[in-house]
XYZ file of C-alpha atoms in Angstrom:
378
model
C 9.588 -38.259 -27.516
C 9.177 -34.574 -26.740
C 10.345 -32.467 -30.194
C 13.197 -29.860 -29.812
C 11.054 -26.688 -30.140
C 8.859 -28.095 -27.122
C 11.893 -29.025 -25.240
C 13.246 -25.311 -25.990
C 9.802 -23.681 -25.291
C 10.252 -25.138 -21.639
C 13.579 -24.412 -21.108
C 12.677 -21.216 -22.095
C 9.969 -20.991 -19.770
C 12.184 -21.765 -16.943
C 14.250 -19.454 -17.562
C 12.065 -16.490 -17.198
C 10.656 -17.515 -13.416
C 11.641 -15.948 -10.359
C 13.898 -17.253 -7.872
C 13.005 -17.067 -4.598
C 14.680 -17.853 -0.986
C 12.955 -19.571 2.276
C 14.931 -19.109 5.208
C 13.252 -20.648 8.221
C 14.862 -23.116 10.830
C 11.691 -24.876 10.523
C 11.325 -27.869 7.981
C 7.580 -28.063 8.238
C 7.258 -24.404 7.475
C 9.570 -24.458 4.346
C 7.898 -27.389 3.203
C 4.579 -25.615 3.230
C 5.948 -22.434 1.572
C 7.611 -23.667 -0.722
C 4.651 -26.110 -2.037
C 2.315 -23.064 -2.503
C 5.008 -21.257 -4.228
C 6.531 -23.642 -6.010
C 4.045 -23.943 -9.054
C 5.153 -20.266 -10.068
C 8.300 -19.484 -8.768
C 11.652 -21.595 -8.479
C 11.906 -21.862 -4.680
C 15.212 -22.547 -2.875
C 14.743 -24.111 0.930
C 17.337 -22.734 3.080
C 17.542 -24.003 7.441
C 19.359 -21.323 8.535
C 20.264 -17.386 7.588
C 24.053 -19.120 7.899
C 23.864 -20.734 4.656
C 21.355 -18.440 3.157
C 25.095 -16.267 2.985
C 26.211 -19.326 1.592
C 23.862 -19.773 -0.931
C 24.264 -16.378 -1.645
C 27.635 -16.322 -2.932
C 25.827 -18.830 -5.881
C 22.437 -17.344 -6.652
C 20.630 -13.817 -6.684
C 17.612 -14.485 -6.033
C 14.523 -11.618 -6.843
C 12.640 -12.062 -3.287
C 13.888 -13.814 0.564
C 11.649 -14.914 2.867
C 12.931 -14.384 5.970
C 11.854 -15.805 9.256
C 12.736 -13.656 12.387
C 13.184 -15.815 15.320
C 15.842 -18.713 14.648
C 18.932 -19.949 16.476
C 22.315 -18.371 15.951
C 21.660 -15.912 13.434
C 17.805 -14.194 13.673
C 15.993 -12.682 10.803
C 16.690 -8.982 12.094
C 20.762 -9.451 12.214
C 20.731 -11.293 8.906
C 19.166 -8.777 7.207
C 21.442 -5.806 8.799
C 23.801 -7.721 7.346
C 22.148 -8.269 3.750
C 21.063 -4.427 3.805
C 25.095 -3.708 4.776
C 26.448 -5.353 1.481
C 26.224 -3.531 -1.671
C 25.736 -7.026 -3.812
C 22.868 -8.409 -1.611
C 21.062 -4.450 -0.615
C 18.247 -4.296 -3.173
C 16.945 -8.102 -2.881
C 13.880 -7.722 -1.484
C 12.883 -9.176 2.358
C 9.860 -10.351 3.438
C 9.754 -11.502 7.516
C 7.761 -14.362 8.082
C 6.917 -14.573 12.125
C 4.646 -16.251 14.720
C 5.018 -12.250 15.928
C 1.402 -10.320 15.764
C 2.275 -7.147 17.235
C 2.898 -3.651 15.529
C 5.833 -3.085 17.211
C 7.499 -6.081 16.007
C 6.336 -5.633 12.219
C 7.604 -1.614 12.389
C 11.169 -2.941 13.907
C 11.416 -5.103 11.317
C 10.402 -2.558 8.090
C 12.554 0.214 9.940
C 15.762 -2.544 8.944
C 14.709 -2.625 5.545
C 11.848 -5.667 4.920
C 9.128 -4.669 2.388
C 6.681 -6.575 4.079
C 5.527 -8.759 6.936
C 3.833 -12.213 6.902
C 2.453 -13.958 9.996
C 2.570 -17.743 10.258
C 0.563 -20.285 10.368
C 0.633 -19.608 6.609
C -2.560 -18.460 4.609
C -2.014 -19.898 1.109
C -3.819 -17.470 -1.054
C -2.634 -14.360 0.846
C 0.536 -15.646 1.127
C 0.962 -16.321 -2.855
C -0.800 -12.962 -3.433
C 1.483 -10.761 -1.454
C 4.826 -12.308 -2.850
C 3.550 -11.990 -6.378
C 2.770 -8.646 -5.341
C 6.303 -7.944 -4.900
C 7.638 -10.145 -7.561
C 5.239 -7.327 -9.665
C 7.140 -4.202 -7.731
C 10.677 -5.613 -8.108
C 10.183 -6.367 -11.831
C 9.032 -2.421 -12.366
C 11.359 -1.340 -10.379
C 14.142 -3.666 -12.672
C 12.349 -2.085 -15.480
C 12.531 1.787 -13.801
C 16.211 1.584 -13.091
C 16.397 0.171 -17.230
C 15.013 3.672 -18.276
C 16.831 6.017 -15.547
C 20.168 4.375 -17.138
C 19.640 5.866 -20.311
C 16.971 8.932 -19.496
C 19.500 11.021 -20.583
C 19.756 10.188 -24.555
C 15.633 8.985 -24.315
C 14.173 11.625 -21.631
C 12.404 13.486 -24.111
C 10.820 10.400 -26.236
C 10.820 8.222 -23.139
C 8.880 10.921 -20.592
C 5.290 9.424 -20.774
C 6.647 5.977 -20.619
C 8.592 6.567 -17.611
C 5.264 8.509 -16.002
C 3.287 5.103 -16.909
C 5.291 2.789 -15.290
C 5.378 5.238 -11.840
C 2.082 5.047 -12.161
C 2.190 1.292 -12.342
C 4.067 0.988 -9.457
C 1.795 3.386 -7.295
C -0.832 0.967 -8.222
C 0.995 -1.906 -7.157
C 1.571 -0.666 -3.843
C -1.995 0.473 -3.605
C -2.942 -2.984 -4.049
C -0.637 -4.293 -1.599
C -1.963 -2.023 0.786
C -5.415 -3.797 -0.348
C -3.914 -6.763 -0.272
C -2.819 -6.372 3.584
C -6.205 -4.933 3.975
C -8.712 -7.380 1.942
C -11.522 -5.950 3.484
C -10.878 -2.621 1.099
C -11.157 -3.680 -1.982
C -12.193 -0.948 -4.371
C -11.680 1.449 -1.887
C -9.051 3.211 -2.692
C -10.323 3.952 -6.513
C -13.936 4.835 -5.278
C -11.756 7.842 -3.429
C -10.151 8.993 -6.145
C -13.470 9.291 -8.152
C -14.881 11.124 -5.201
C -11.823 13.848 -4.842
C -12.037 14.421 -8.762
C -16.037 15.152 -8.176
C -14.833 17.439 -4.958
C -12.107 19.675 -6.827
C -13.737 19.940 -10.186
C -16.887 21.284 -8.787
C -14.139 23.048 -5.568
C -12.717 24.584 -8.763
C -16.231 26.031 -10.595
C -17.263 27.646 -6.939
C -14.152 29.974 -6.288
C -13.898 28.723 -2.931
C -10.279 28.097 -1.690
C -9.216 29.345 -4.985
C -5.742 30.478 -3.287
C -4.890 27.290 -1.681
C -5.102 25.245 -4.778
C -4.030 27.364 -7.487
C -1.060 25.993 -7.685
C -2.042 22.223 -7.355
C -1.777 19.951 -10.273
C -4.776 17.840 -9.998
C -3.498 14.845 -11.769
C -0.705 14.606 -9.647
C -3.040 15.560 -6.004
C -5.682 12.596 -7.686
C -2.419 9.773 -8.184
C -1.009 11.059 -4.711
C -4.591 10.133 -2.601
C -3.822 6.511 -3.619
C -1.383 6.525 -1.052
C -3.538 7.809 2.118
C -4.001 4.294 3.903
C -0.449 3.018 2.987
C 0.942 3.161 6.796
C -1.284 0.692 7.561
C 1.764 -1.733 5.789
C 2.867 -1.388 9.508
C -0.192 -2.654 11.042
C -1.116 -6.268 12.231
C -2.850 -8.693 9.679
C -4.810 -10.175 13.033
C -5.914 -5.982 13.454
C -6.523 -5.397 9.971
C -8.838 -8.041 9.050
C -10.365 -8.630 12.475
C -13.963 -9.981 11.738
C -15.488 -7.999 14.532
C -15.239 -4.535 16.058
C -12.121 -3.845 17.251
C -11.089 -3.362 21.162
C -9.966 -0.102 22.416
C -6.175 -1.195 22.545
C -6.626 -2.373 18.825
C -8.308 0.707 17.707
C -5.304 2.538 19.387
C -2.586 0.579 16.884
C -4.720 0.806 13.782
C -5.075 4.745 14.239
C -1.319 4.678 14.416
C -1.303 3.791 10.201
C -1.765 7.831 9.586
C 1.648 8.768 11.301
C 3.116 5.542 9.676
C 2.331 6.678 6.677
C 3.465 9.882 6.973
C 7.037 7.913 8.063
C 7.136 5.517 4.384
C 6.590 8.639 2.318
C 9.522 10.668 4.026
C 11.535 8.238 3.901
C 10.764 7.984 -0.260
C 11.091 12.081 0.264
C 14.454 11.587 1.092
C 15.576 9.894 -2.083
C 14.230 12.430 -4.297
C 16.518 15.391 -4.955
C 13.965 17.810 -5.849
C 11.050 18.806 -3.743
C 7.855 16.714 -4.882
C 4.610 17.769 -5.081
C 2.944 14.212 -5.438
C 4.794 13.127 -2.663
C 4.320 15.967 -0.787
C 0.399 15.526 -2.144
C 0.159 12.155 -0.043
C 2.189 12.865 2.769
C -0.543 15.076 3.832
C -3.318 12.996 2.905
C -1.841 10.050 4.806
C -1.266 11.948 8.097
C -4.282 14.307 8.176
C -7.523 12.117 6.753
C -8.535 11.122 9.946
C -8.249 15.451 11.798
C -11.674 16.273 12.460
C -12.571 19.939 12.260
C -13.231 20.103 15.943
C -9.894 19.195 17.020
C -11.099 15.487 18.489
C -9.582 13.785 15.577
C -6.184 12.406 15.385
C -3.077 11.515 14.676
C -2.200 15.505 16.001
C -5.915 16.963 17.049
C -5.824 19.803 14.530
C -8.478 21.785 14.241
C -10.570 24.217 11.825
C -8.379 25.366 8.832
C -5.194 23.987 10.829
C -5.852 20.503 8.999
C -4.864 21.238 5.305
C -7.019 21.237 2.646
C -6.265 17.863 1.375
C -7.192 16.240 4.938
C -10.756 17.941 4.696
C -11.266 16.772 0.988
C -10.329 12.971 2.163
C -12.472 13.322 5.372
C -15.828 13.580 3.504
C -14.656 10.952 0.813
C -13.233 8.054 3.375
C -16.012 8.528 5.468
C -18.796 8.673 2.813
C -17.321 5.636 0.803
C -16.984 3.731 4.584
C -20.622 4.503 5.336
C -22.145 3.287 1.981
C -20.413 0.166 2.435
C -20.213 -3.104 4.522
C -18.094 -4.501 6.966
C -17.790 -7.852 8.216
C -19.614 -6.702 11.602
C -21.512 -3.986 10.366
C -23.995 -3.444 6.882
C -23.939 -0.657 4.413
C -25.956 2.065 4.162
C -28.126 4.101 2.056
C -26.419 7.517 0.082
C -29.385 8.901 1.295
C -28.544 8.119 5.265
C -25.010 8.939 4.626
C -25.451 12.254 2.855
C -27.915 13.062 6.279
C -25.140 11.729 8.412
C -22.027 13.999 6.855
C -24.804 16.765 6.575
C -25.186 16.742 10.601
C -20.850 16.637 11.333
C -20.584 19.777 9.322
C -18.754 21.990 11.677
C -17.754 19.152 13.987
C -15.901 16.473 11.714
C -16.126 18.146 8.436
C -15.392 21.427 7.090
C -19.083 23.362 6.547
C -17.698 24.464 3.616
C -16.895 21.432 1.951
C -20.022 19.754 3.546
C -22.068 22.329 1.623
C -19.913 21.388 -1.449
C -20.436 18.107 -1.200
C -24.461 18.122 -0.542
C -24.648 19.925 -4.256
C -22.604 17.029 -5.768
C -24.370 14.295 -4.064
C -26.280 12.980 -6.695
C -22.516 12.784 -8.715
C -21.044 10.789 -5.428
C -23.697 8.650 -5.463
C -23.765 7.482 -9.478
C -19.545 7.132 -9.018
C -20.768 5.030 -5.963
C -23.230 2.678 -7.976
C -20.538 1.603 -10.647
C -18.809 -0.174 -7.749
C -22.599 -2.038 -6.686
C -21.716 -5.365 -8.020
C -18.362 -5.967 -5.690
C -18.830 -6.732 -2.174
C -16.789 -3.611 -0.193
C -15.415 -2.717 2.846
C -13.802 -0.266 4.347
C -11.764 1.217 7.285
């Protein structure tokens, strides 16, 4: 017979998991879901998005899985509805959909779902994205905790409160990752690479009037978010193991003006002008200029493309060139420093190419920690 502290440790233990709703008209589908999510969260079945209102009216839960195309009610009217109703606004959505195409997945984030998962179900990715934001809704539980007291704690509370935004940047860095598994690393090899470009941007005078004014911690945290429109983009796109087709290039290019789209949108809740959002905004929607005016998503050219976009430009394409891809292999620093040497003045800024050829030997060491992962890149 089980003792009474055991008995308590497990009712405990129950206690603390996360609730979570599957809404799809399918049996076999809910059946699946809910056995690889089962283990870790307490999972709730639901046919219909009709007695998922139902249900509703009993139990919160933290996260609903939402599948678009069902009879009666579809996934995009139910959750016009959920997003309508004060009690039911904040709970998380994430579609679930047969649907592959961008178009689809950007309807259906424009109405308020955090995320987009395409069926047949993948377990691991599928576990990995909802505990992913499980991780986001708890910090953001815990963010709204401080705010309601920041008044009587601001001053003891301050670092605290900058720790946990920083915890949630990271999480949605790594659910841009996660989207994206062909990344992985990426996005902190970057941010090693931008702190080697401004320090040494910083000893040389050169654009000394443009970034006077920047706070560097806040520009490094804010280039975690350059890739983070491509949330919007197709899983089949993203982690296509081959080169991609001209159409498919054309939708993944589209991630930089996405981008630009999720951080206004965060822009618009913030009272106060923000210069790490304002930071990211520009890295997200001007990495990919080129200095000739033949990059994209606007074709700036020369000193039109801010400063920011011409930093990220050397470090995206160096980190992409030193690494592999599932249809391509990685090269040498020595290749890539030769091939960002020779699109100075077409894709790069000759400035910051000449910058960048002095610090080589300091990209390449912050390059080598990363030699035991397998990476790839966009």
């Amino acid at each position: 017979m089980e003792s009474l502290e055991k008995i308590e440790k497990t009712e405990k233990s129950k206690k603390k998991r996360k609730t979570l709703f599957i809404v799809d008209d399918n049996l076999t589908n809910l059946n699946i879901a809910k056995d690889i999510l089962s283990e870790e969260y307490s999972v709730i079945t639901i046919p219909s998005a009709d007695k998922m209102f139902t249900m509703l009216k009993k139990t919160i839960p933290n996260l609903i899985l939402l599948d678009i195309e069902m009879p009666e009610m579809s996934g995009y009217d139910a959750i016009t509805i959920l997003k309508a109703d004060n009690r039911y606004k904040d709970i998380p959505v994430i579609f679930i959909t047969v649907r592959g195409d961008s178009t689809s997945e950007l309807n259906g984030l424009s109405l308020g779902a955090v995320d987009y998962i395409s069926k047949p179900f993948e377990p691991r990715l599928l576990a990995k994205r909802v505990q992913v934001h499980m991780t986001i809704e708890t910090q953001r539980e815990q963010l709204r905790d401080y705010n309601d007291n920041l008044i009587n704690m601001v001053n003891q509370k301050a670092e605290a409160v900058t720790s946990l935004q920083n915890a949630i940047i990271g999480t949605i860095t790594e659910l841009v990752e996660c989207r994206d598994y062909s990344v992985s690393g990426h996005i902190e090899r970057i941010q090693n690479y931008l702190k080697i470009l401004i320090e040494a941007l910083e000893k040389s005078g050169m654009y000394e009037e443009v970034i006077k004014d920047w706070k560097i911690d806040f520009f490094l945290q804010s280039s975690r978010l350059h890739d983070v429109g491509k949330i919007a983009i197709s899983d089949n796109i993203l982690n296509k193991p081959a080169r991609l087709t001209n159409d498919e290039f054309e939708k993944i290019k589209k991630h930089a003006s996405y981008g630009v789209e999720v951080i206004e949108k965060i822009q618009e809740c913030t009272p106060n002008p923000d210069p790490f959002l304002e930071h990211a905004k520009i890295f997200a929607g001007t990495h990919h200029e080129k200095w000739d005016g033949t990059g994209y998503p606007n074709g700036l050219k020369g000193e039109e493309i801010p400063l920011q976009g011409r930093l990220m430009a050397i470090a995206d394409v160096y980190d992409s060139l030193i690494s592999e891809r599932p249809y391509k292999k990685a090269i040498s620093h020595e290749d890539a420093v030769k091939i960002i040497k020779a699109g100075s003045g077409t894709h790069f800024d000759p400035n910051l190419v000449d910058l960048f050829i002095k610090q080589e030997n300091e990209f390449k060491k912050a390059g080598l920690v990363f030699d035991a992962q397998t990476v790839t890149v966009d």
